[in-house]
Short mmCIF file of C-alpha atoms in Angstrom, two decimals:
data_model
loop_
_atom_site.label_atom_id
_atom_site.label_comp_id
_atom_site.label_asym_id
_atom_site.label_seq_id
_atom_site.Cartn_x
_atom_site.Cartn_y
_atom_site.Cartn_z
CA UNK V 18 -27.29 -9.98 -25.30
CA UNK V 19 -26.33 -8.12 -22.14
CA UNK V 20 -22.80 -7.60 -23.43
CA UNK V 21 -23.94 -5.97 -26.68
CA UNK V 22 -26.27 -3.73 -24.68
CA UNK V 23 -23.31 -2.59 -22.60
CA UNK V 24 -21.25 -1.69 -25.64
CA UNK V 25 -23.79 0.78 -27.06
CA UNK V 26 -24.64 2.59 -23.81
CA UNK V 27 -23.35 6.20 -23.76
CA UNK V 28 -23.92 9.16 -21.48
CA UNK V 29 -22.38 12.46 -20.52
CA UNK V 30 -19.58 12.40 -17.91
CA UNK V 31 -21.17 15.25 -15.95
CA UNK V 32 -23.80 12.88 -14.54
CA UNK V 33 -21.49 9.91 -14.07
CA UNK V 34 -20.13 9.10 -10.63
CA UNK V 35 -18.04 5.99 -10.61
CA UNK V 36 -17.69 3.15 -8.17
CA UNK V 37 -14.72 4.66 -6.32
CA UNK V 38 -17.10 7.08 -4.58
CA UNK V 39 -18.41 5.81 -1.25
CA UNK V 40 -21.62 7.82 -1.57
CA UNK V 41 -22.83 7.79 -5.17
CA UNK V 42 -24.65 10.95 -6.17
CA UNK V 43 -26.52 10.52 -9.44
CA UNK V 44 -29.13 12.61 -11.19
CA UNK V 45 -32.57 11.03 -11.10
CA UNK V 46 -34.08 10.08 -14.43
CA UNK V 47 -30.88 9.16 -16.28
CA UNK V 48 -31.54 5.50 -17.00
CA UNK V 49 -28.10 4.83 -18.42
CA UNK V 50 -26.37 5.84 -15.19
CA UNK V 51 -28.91 4.03 -13.05
CA UNK V 52 -28.57 0.87 -15.13
CA UNK V 53 -24.79 0.94 -14.88
CA UNK V 54 -24.66 1.54 -11.14
CA UNK V 55 -27.49 -0.81 -10.19
CA UNK V 56 -27.09 -3.57 -12.78
CA UNK V 57 -23.48 -3.85 -13.93
CA UNK V 58 -21.53 -2.72 -10.87
CA UNK V 59 -21.39 -5.31 -8.06
CA UNK V 60 -23.49 -4.17 -5.11
CA UNK V 61 -21.41 -3.38 -2.04
CA UNK V 62 -22.35 -5.12 1.20
CA UNK V 63 -24.92 -2.96 3.04
CA UNK V 64 -23.50 -3.64 6.50
CA UNK V 65 -19.98 -2.77 5.35
CA UNK V 66 -21.22 0.43 3.68
CA UNK V 67 -22.81 1.59 6.94
CA UNK V 68 -19.52 1.16 8.82
CA UNK V 69 -17.16 2.88 6.36
CA UNK V 70 -14.69 5.18 8.11
CA UNK V 71 -12.36 5.20 11.12
CA UNK V 72 -13.25 2.93 14.02
CA UNK V 73 -12.20 5.36 16.77
CA UNK V 74 -13.91 6.61 19.91
CA UNK V 75 -13.52 10.37 19.53
CA UNK V 76 -14.71 11.02 23.07
CA UNK V 77 -11.54 9.48 24.53
CA UNK V 78 -9.19 10.02 21.59
CA UNK V 79 -8.42 13.73 21.33
CA UNK V 80 -4.68 14.44 21.32
CA UNK V 81 -1.91 13.39 18.92
CA UNK V 82 -0.55 11.04 21.59
CA UNK V 83 -3.96 9.37 21.87
CA UNK V 84 -4.06 8.67 18.13
CA UNK V 85 -0.48 7.40 18.16
CA UNK V 86 -1.39 5.01 20.98
CA UNK V 87 -4.07 3.46 18.78
CA UNK V 88 -1.37 2.09 16.48
CA UNK V 89 1.76 2.13 18.64
CA UNK V 90 0.48 1.08 22.05
CA UNK V 91 2.10 0.22 25.38
CA UNK V 92 2.60 -3.40 24.31
CA UNK V 93 5.07 -2.28 21.62
CA UNK V 94 6.95 -0.03 24.04
CA UNK V 95 7.17 -2.90 26.55
CA UNK V 96 8.67 -5.27 23.95
CA UNK V 97 11.22 -2.66 22.85
CA UNK V 98 12.23 -2.02 26.46
CA UNK V 99 12.57 -5.69 27.47
CA UNK V 100 14.44 -6.73 24.29
CA UNK V 101 16.78 -3.71 24.48
CA UNK V 102 17.63 -4.42 28.11
CA UNK V 103 18.18 -8.12 27.36
CA UNK V 104 20.50 -7.30 24.44
CA UNK V 105 22.53 -4.86 26.55
CA UNK V 106 22.94 -7.47 29.32
CA UNK V 107 24.01 -10.16 26.85
CA UNK V 108 26.75 -7.90 25.47
CA UNK V 109 27.90 -6.96 28.96
CA UNK V 110 27.25 -3.24 28.60
CA UNK V 111 29.02 -1.23 31.30
CA UNK V 112 27.06 1.26 33.42
CA UNK V 113 23.83 0.26 31.67
CA UNK V 114 20.67 1.44 33.37
CA UNK V 115 17.56 -0.47 32.26
CA UNK V 116 15.48 1.55 29.86
CA UNK V 117 11.77 2.03 30.52
CA UNK V 118 8.91 2.68 28.04
CA UNK V 119 8.61 6.36 29.02
CA UNK V 120 12.29 6.91 28.26
CA UNK V 121 11.93 5.13 24.90
CA UNK V 122 9.13 7.52 23.96
CA UNK V 123 11.48 10.46 24.53
CA UNK V 124 14.19 8.66 22.57
CA UNK V 125 11.97 8.06 19.52
CA UNK V 126 10.73 11.64 19.72
CA UNK V 127 14.33 12.88 19.62
CA UNK V 128 15.07 10.63 16.64
CA UNK V 129 12.20 12.23 14.72
CA UNK V 130 13.25 15.73 15.77
CA UNK V 131 16.91 15.23 14.84
CA UNK V 132 15.90 13.91 11.41
CA UNK V 133 14.03 17.18 10.82
CA UNK V 134 16.77 19.50 12.12
CA UNK V 135 19.25 18.39 9.47
CA UNK V 136 22.46 18.86 11.45
CA UNK V 137 25.73 17.56 9.92
CA UNK V 138 26.53 15.59 13.12
CA UNK V 139 24.01 14.90 15.85
CA UNK V 140 26.59 15.27 18.64
CA UNK V 141 26.73 19.01 17.88
CA UNK V 142 23.21 19.35 19.25
CA UNK V 143 24.66 18.79 22.74
CA UNK V 144 27.98 20.66 22.29
CA UNK V 145 28.39 23.87 24.27
CA UNK V 146 29.07 26.89 22.08
CA UNK V 147 28.08 24.99 18.95
CA UNK V 148 26.03 26.77 16.31
CA UNK V 149 23.71 23.73 16.27
CA UNK V 150 23.24 23.39 20.04
CA UNK V 151 19.59 22.77 20.89
CA UNK V 152 18.48 23.37 24.49
CA UNK V 153 15.31 21.32 24.07
CA UNK V 154 17.34 18.27 23.01
CA UNK V 155 19.81 18.79 25.87
CA UNK V 156 17.06 19.00 28.46
CA UNK V 157 15.22 15.99 27.07
CA UNK V 158 18.09 13.46 27.30
CA UNK V 159 21.84 13.39 27.85
CA UNK V 160 23.91 12.62 24.76
CA UNK V 161 25.63 9.61 26.39
CA UNK V 162 22.26 8.09 27.25
CA UNK V 163 20.93 8.72 23.75
CA UNK V 164 23.92 6.97 22.19
CA UNK V 165 23.64 4.02 24.59
CA UNK V 166 19.99 3.42 23.74
CA UNK V 167 20.72 3.77 20.04
CA UNK V 168 23.54 1.22 20.33
CA UNK V 169 21.48 -1.46 22.09
CA UNK V 170 17.98 -0.76 20.72
CA UNK V 171 16.34 -4.06 19.68
CA UNK V 172 12.93 -5.41 18.82
CA UNK V 173 14.14 -9.02 18.63
CA UNK V 174 17.23 -9.99 20.64
CA UNK V 175 19.32 -12.12 18.26
CA UNK V 176 21.78 -13.25 20.94
CA UNK V 177 19.38 -16.05 21.91
CA UNK V 178 20.09 -17.67 18.52
CA UNK V 179 23.30 -19.35 17.38
CA UNK V 180 25.28 -17.78 14.57
CA UNK V 181 24.24 -20.61 12.26
CA UNK V 182 20.57 -20.01 13.03
CA UNK V 183 20.94 -16.29 12.35
CA UNK V 184 22.63 -16.95 9.00
CA UNK V 185 19.89 -19.38 7.97
CA UNK V 186 17.15 -16.95 8.96
CA UNK V 187 18.89 -14.12 7.11
CA UNK V 188 19.07 -16.19 3.93
CA UNK V 189 15.37 -17.08 4.20
CA UNK V 190 14.07 -13.62 5.11
CA UNK V 191 16.25 -10.59 5.74
CA UNK V 192 13.39 -8.96 7.71
CA UNK V 193 12.75 -11.91 10.06
CA UNK V 194 13.63 -9.81 13.12
CA UNK V 195 10.70 -7.50 12.39
CA UNK V 196 8.07 -10.17 11.70
CA UNK V 197 6.43 -9.74 15.11
CA UNK V 198 6.19 -5.97 14.73
CA UNK V 199 4.94 -6.36 11.15
CA UNK V 200 2.14 -8.74 12.22
CA UNK V 201 1.08 -6.45 15.05
CA UNK V 202 0.89 -3.35 12.86
CA UNK V 203 -0.95 -5.24 10.12
CA UNK V 204 -3.64 -6.24 12.61
CA UNK V 205 -3.97 -2.75 14.10
CA UNK V 206 -4.14 -1.02 10.71
CA UNK V 207 -6.95 -3.35 9.60
CA UNK V 208 -8.94 -2.87 12.80
CA UNK V 209 -8.81 0.94 12.95
CA UNK V 210 -10.56 1.69 9.64
CA UNK V 211 -13.43 0.15 7.67
CA UNK V 212 -12.80 0.64 3.96
CA UNK V 213 -15.31 1.53 1.26
CA UNK V 214 -15.96 -0.54 -1.82
CA UNK V 215 -13.02 0.70 -3.90
CA UNK V 216 -9.51 -0.41 -2.88
CA UNK V 217 -6.17 -0.13 -4.62
CA UNK V 218 -2.85 -1.94 -4.50
CA UNK V 219 0.30 0.18 -4.61
CA UNK V 220 4.00 0.07 -3.84
CA UNK V 221 5.68 2.57 -1.54
CA UNK V 222 9.42 3.07 -1.18
CA UNK V 223 10.65 3.94 2.32
CA UNK V 224 14.02 5.68 2.28
CA UNK V 225 16.53 5.35 5.09
CA UNK V 226 18.83 8.26 5.88
CA UNK V 227 22.44 7.09 6.46
CA UNK V 228 23.94 7.95 9.88
CA UNK V 229 26.54 10.22 8.28
CA UNK V 230 26.51 12.17 5.07
CA UNK V 231 29.93 10.74 4.23
CA UNK V 232 28.64 7.15 3.98
CA UNK V 233 29.34 5.98 0.39
CA UNK V 234 26.22 4.96 -1.52
CA UNK V 235 27.78 1.87 -3.08
CA UNK V 236 24.48 -0.01 -2.84
CA UNK V 237 21.52 2.41 -2.76
CA UNK V 238 19.07 -0.49 -2.32
CA UNK V 239 20.35 -0.93 1.25
CA UNK V 240 19.10 2.58 2.07
CA UNK V 241 15.46 1.84 1.22
CA UNK V 242 12.87 -0.89 1.38
CA UNK V 243 9.58 -1.48 -0.42
CA UNK V 244 6.11 -1.92 1.04
CA UNK V 245 3.21 -3.55 -0.78
CA UNK V 246 0.11 -1.66 0.40
CA UNK V 247 -3.65 -2.15 0.18
CA UNK V 248 -5.31 1.25 0.54
CA UNK V 249 -8.81 2.68 0.54
CA UNK V 250 -9.25 4.48 -2.79
CA UNK V 251 -11.22 7.40 -1.33
CA UNK V 252 -9.22 8.24 1.80
CA UNK V 253 -5.81 6.69 0.85
CA UNK V 254 -5.75 4.99 4.27
CA UNK V 255 -3.46 1.95 4.21
CA UNK V 256 -5.58 -0.87 5.57
CA UNK V 257 -3.00 -3.64 5.05
CA UNK V 258 0.65 -3.88 4.05
CA UNK V 259 3.62 -6.21 3.90
CA UNK V 260 7.34 -5.69 3.51
CA UNK V 261 8.51 -6.76 0.07
CA UNK V 262 10.82 -9.76 0.23
CA UNK V 263 13.18 -9.94 -2.74
CA UNK V 264 14.14 -13.06 -4.68
CA UNK V 265 11.03 -14.92 -3.59
CA UNK V 266 12.08 -15.20 0.04
CA UNK V 267 8.55 -14.55 1.20
CA UNK V 268 7.44 -17.46 -0.90
CA UNK V 269 10.07 -19.91 0.26
CA UNK V 270 10.94 -19.37 3.88
CA UNK V 271 9.42 -16.29 5.44
CA UNK V 272 7.72 -16.71 8.80
CA UNK V 273 5.41 -13.76 8.10
CA UNK V 274 1.69 -14.46 8.28
CA UNK V 275 1.24 -12.92 4.85
CA UNK V 276 3.56 -15.52 3.34
CA UNK V 277 2.32 -18.72 4.88
CA UNK V 278 2.35 -22.05 3.10
CA UNK V 279 -1.44 -22.11 3.19
CA UNK V 280 -1.58 -18.98 1.06
CA UNK V 281 0.84 -20.50 -1.42
CA UNK V 282 -1.19 -23.69 -1.77
CA UNK V 283 -4.52 -21.90 -2.37
CA UNK V 284 -3.04 -19.64 -5.06
CA UNK V 285 -0.74 -22.06 -6.85
CA UNK V 286 -1.96 -20.88 -10.27
CA UNK V 287 -1.28 -17.22 -9.52
CA UNK V 288 2.04 -15.90 -10.93
CA UNK V 289 4.77 -15.11 -8.44
CA UNK V 290 4.55 -11.41 -9.33
CA UNK V 291 0.90 -11.36 -8.20
CA UNK V 292 1.38 -13.15 -4.88
CA UNK V 293 1.65 -9.86 -2.88
CA UNK V 294 -1.92 -8.99 -3.92
CA UNK V 295 -3.20 -12.41 -2.82
CA UNK V 296 -1.43 -11.98 0.53
CA UNK V 297 -2.84 -8.47 1.07
CA UNK V 298 -6.39 -9.69 0.39
CA UNK V 299 -6.05 -12.82 2.51
CA UNK V 300 -7.80 -11.47 5.68
CA UNK V 301 -11.45 -12.50 5.71
CA UNK V 302 -12.68 -8.97 6.41
CA UNK V 303 -12.27 -8.23 2.67
CA UNK V 304 -14.10 -11.36 1.51
CA UNK V 305 -17.65 -11.68 0.15
CA UNK V 306 -18.42 -7.95 0.34
CA UNK V 307 -17.97 -7.14 -3.36
CA UNK V 308 -14.96 -4.91 -2.82
CA UNK V 309 -13.43 -3.68 -6.08
CA UNK V 310 -9.64 -3.72 -5.92
CA UNK V 311 -7.73 -1.71 -8.55
CA UNK V 312 -4.46 -3.29 -9.63
CA UNK V 313 -1.57 -2.09 -11.79
CA UNK V 314 -0.19 -4.13 -14.68
CA UNK V 315 2.84 -5.18 -12.61
CA UNK V 316 0.54 -7.48 -10.62
CA UNK V 317 -2.56 -7.95 -12.76
CA UNK V 318 -3.35 -11.21 -14.55
CA UNK V 319 -6.31 -13.44 -15.38
CA UNK V 320 -5.24 -15.97 -12.74
CA UNK V 321 -5.10 -13.27 -10.04
CA UNK V 322 -8.55 -11.88 -10.77
CA UNK V 323 -10.01 -15.40 -10.94
CA UNK V 324 -8.51 -16.11 -7.51
CA UNK V 325 -9.98 -12.86 -6.16
CA UNK V 326 -13.45 -13.77 -7.42
CA UNK V 327 -13.31 -16.99 -5.41
CA UNK V 328 -13.08 -14.78 -2.30
CA UNK V 329 -15.93 -12.50 -3.36
CA UNK V 330 -13.60 -9.68 -4.44
CA UNK V 331 -13.93 -7.93 -7.80
CA UNK V 332 -10.93 -6.52 -9.64
CA UNK V 333 -10.17 -3.87 -12.23
CA UNK V 334 -6.84 -2.79 -13.69
CA UNK V 335 -4.54 -2.39 -16.61
CA UNK V 336 -3.00 -5.57 -17.95
CA UNK V 337 -0.16 -6.43 -20.28
CA UNK V 338 -1.25 -7.80 -23.63
CA UNK V 339 1.05 -10.79 -23.51
CA UNK V 340 -0.59 -11.99 -20.28
CA UNK V 341 -3.97 -11.94 -21.99
CA UNK V 342 -2.92 -13.79 -25.11
CA UNK V 343 -1.27 -16.53 -23.10
CA UNK V 344 -4.60 -17.16 -21.36
CA UNK V 345 -6.87 -16.66 -24.37
CA UNK V 346 -5.13 -16.49 -27.78
CA UNK V 347 -8.39 -15.41 -29.45
CA UNK V 348 -8.49 -12.05 -27.64
CA UNK V 349 -7.89 -9.27 -30.20
CA UNK V 350 -7.04 -5.78 -29.02
CA UNK V 351 -6.99 -2.32 -30.59
CA UNK V 352 -3.36 -1.61 -31.39
CA UNK V 353 -3.40 1.24 -33.94
CA UNK V 354 -4.11 4.95 -33.96
CA UNK V 355 -6.86 4.38 -36.52
CA UNK V 356 -9.06 3.14 -33.70
CA UNK V 357 -8.45 6.15 -31.45
CA UNK V 358 -11.43 6.99 -29.29
CA UNK V 359 -13.04 3.60 -29.77
CA UNK V 360 -13.32 0.71 -27.36
CA UNK V 361 -13.78 -3.00 -27.69
CA UNK V 362 -14.99 -5.34 -24.97
CA UNK V 363 -14.54 -9.09 -25.11
CA UNK V 364 -14.54 -11.99 -22.65
CA UNK V 365 -11.22 -13.21 -21.25
CA UNK V 366 -13.01 -16.21 -19.75
CA UNK V 367 -16.43 -17.04 -18.32
CA UNK V 368 -16.21 -14.40 -15.57
CA UNK V 369 -13.70 -11.73 -16.74
CA UNK V 370 -13.88 -8.98 -19.35
CA UNK V 371 -11.19 -7.33 -21.46
CA UNK V 372 -11.74 -3.74 -22.57
CA UNK V 373 -9.30 -2.41 -25.13
CA UNK V 374 -9.01 1.18 -26.32
CA UNK V 375 -6.52 3.51 -27.94
CA UNK V 376 -6.14 7.17 -27.05
CA UNK V 377 -2.55 8.40 -26.72
CA UNK V 378 -1.42 4.79 -26.56
CA UNK V 379 -2.93 1.36 -26.46
CA UNK V 380 -4.51 0.42 -23.13
CA UNK V 381 -5.99 -2.93 -22.13
CA UNK V 382 -8.17 -3.22 -19.03
CA UNK V 383 -9.01 -6.50 -17.33
CA UNK V 384 -12.05 -6.43 -15.03
CA UNK V 385 -14.61 -8.73 -13.44
CA UNK V 386 -17.74 -6.64 -14.21
CA UNK V 387 -18.96 -5.15 -17.53
CA UNK V 388 -17.99 -1.69 -18.69
CA UNK V 389 -19.97 0.90 -20.62
CA UNK V 390 -18.99 3.77 -22.88
CA UNK V 391 -19.22 7.42 -22.00
CA UNK V 392 -18.35 10.56 -23.93
CA UNK V 393 -15.89 13.12 -22.62
CA UNK V 394 -14.08 16.16 -23.95
CA UNK V 395 -10.40 16.04 -24.77
CA UNK V 396 -8.06 18.85 -25.77
CA UNK V 397 -5.13 18.32 -28.10
CA UNK V 398 -2.75 20.58 -29.98
CA UNK V 399 -3.56 21.15 -33.64
CA UNK V 400 -0.57 20.44 -35.87
CA UNK V 401 -1.29 23.35 -38.28
CA UNK V 402 -2.45 26.19 -36.02
CA UNK V 403 -0.66 25.08 -32.85
CA UNK V 404 -3.79 25.82 -30.79
CA UNK V 405 -5.63 23.41 -28.53
CA UNK V 406 -8.66 21.91 -30.22
CA UNK V 407 -11.60 20.41 -28.35
CA UNK V 408 -12.74 16.99 -29.46
CA UNK V 409 -15.15 14.41 -28.11
CA UNK V 410 -13.68 11.05 -27.15
CA UNK V 411 -15.42 7.86 -26.11
CA UNK V 412 -13.86 6.12 -23.14
CA UNK V 413 -14.75 3.02 -21.12
CA UNK V 414 -16.07 3.59 -17.61
CA UNK V 415 -13.63 1.07 -16.13
CA UNK V 416 -10.80 3.35 -17.23
CA UNK V 417 -12.40 6.27 -15.40
CA UNK V 418 -12.86 4.08 -12.33
CA UNK V 419 -9.24 3.01 -12.43
CA UNK V 420 -7.83 6.51 -12.96
CA UNK V 421 -9.90 7.93 -10.09
CA UNK V 422 -8.90 5.14 -7.70
CA UNK V 423 -5.19 5.36 -8.53
CA UNK V 424 -4.97 9.16 -8.82
CA UNK V 425 -3.86 9.70 -5.21
CA UNK V 426 -1.40 6.81 -5.06
CA UNK V 427 1.32 7.31 -2.48
CA UNK V 428 -0.13 10.28 -0.58
CA UNK V 429 -1.92 8.41 2.23
#
C-alpha cells in the first residue's frame, strides 16, 4: 500500500528540503526526495507560487513614510481627526482648535519617540532647565497641545451612544470601538503580501506601558492584549490577524468580521479553542491553493483539520493525545522511551494521518498528507563519560516541516 511504502522510505537530511521553503532545491537523482516532494506533498498553486512576495510598487514607494502609508493611509488619519474633533466638541472642550491629519502624524511620532526616551514624566521634556528637556520635542509641538490631543483622541466617538448601549457593547466585546480599524488593517495586511505555501498560526502578546511608573499592577492583564496571527512561515510576515476576545465574546456578540455568525455556522463541529484558526483562514485568498498551515497543540484537532480540508487548505501540527483518542479510540501512540528514535504512522480518519514518535518526550503529529522517515544525527551526553556522543535518530519529515515553520515564531 502507499502508506506502507511511506513508512520505509529513508534518506539523508543533507538532501532534504522541506515544504516550508518557497523555492525547493533538491539534488537530482535522489528518488526518495523527489517522490516525497512530488507525490506526497500537496502541490502548491502555480499562479500563487509565481506571485509570492510583497505586492508593492518600488518605483513610487521609496521612503519609510511611503511604506507606512501603504498600511496606515490618509483614510485612517481622516477618521482619527474627525472622531477626535467630534469627541472634543461633545465634551465642550475649551479653547479647542480642530486637529488636522498632519498634526496627528506629528502627535503619533512624538508618542513613539517619548516611549523610546524613557523619561520618568513626559512633562519634563518641555520643562526649561530640566535634565530631560528635549528641544526636538519642544519644537515639534507645545506641551499643552500634546496633552489636549491625548485627552480627546478617539477612533470611535462613544458619545453618540447611550450609556446603556455602551455597557451592552462592552459586555459583548470589549474591543468594539476598534472593530473598524481592525477590519481595515486586516484587509490591508492581506493585500500587501502574497504568501508562500507554508503558513503558521501563532499568538503574540502586545504589552501596554502604563502612563506613570507608579501605577499599581493589580491586574496585569489590563496592560496587555493578545493577537491571533496568521504568518508566512518563510518571511514571518503577518498576513492576517484578529484581537483575541476572552470568554467567548467573539463567538457570541462581536461585530468583527472574523467572528460573524456565518463563520460559526460553517464550523459548528470545530472546538471553541480552534475557532481563531478558522476565522484567520476564512478569507478566500487562502482557499483551494494547497497552503499548508502549521498549528500548535493549543488549537489543533481532527475537526479543525477536517474543516480546513474543505477549504482546500492542508494542515500540520502537534496534537494532544486526548483529542485523538476522543475522535478515534483505536489510535495507539508511542509512549515509552523504549521506542525512542522510532515513528509510527496511522490514519486518524479517511483524510488525516497521525505520526507518533518518542525522542526526548512523546510527540504526536496530526497532518493531512503522508510523512516519511529520514535519518539525522543527534548528540547527547553519555552518562558514564559525561561527553557528548553522536547517534543516528530517525525522525518523521512532518516534524522537520513543523519545526522549521515555527522556528521564527514571534519575530515578524
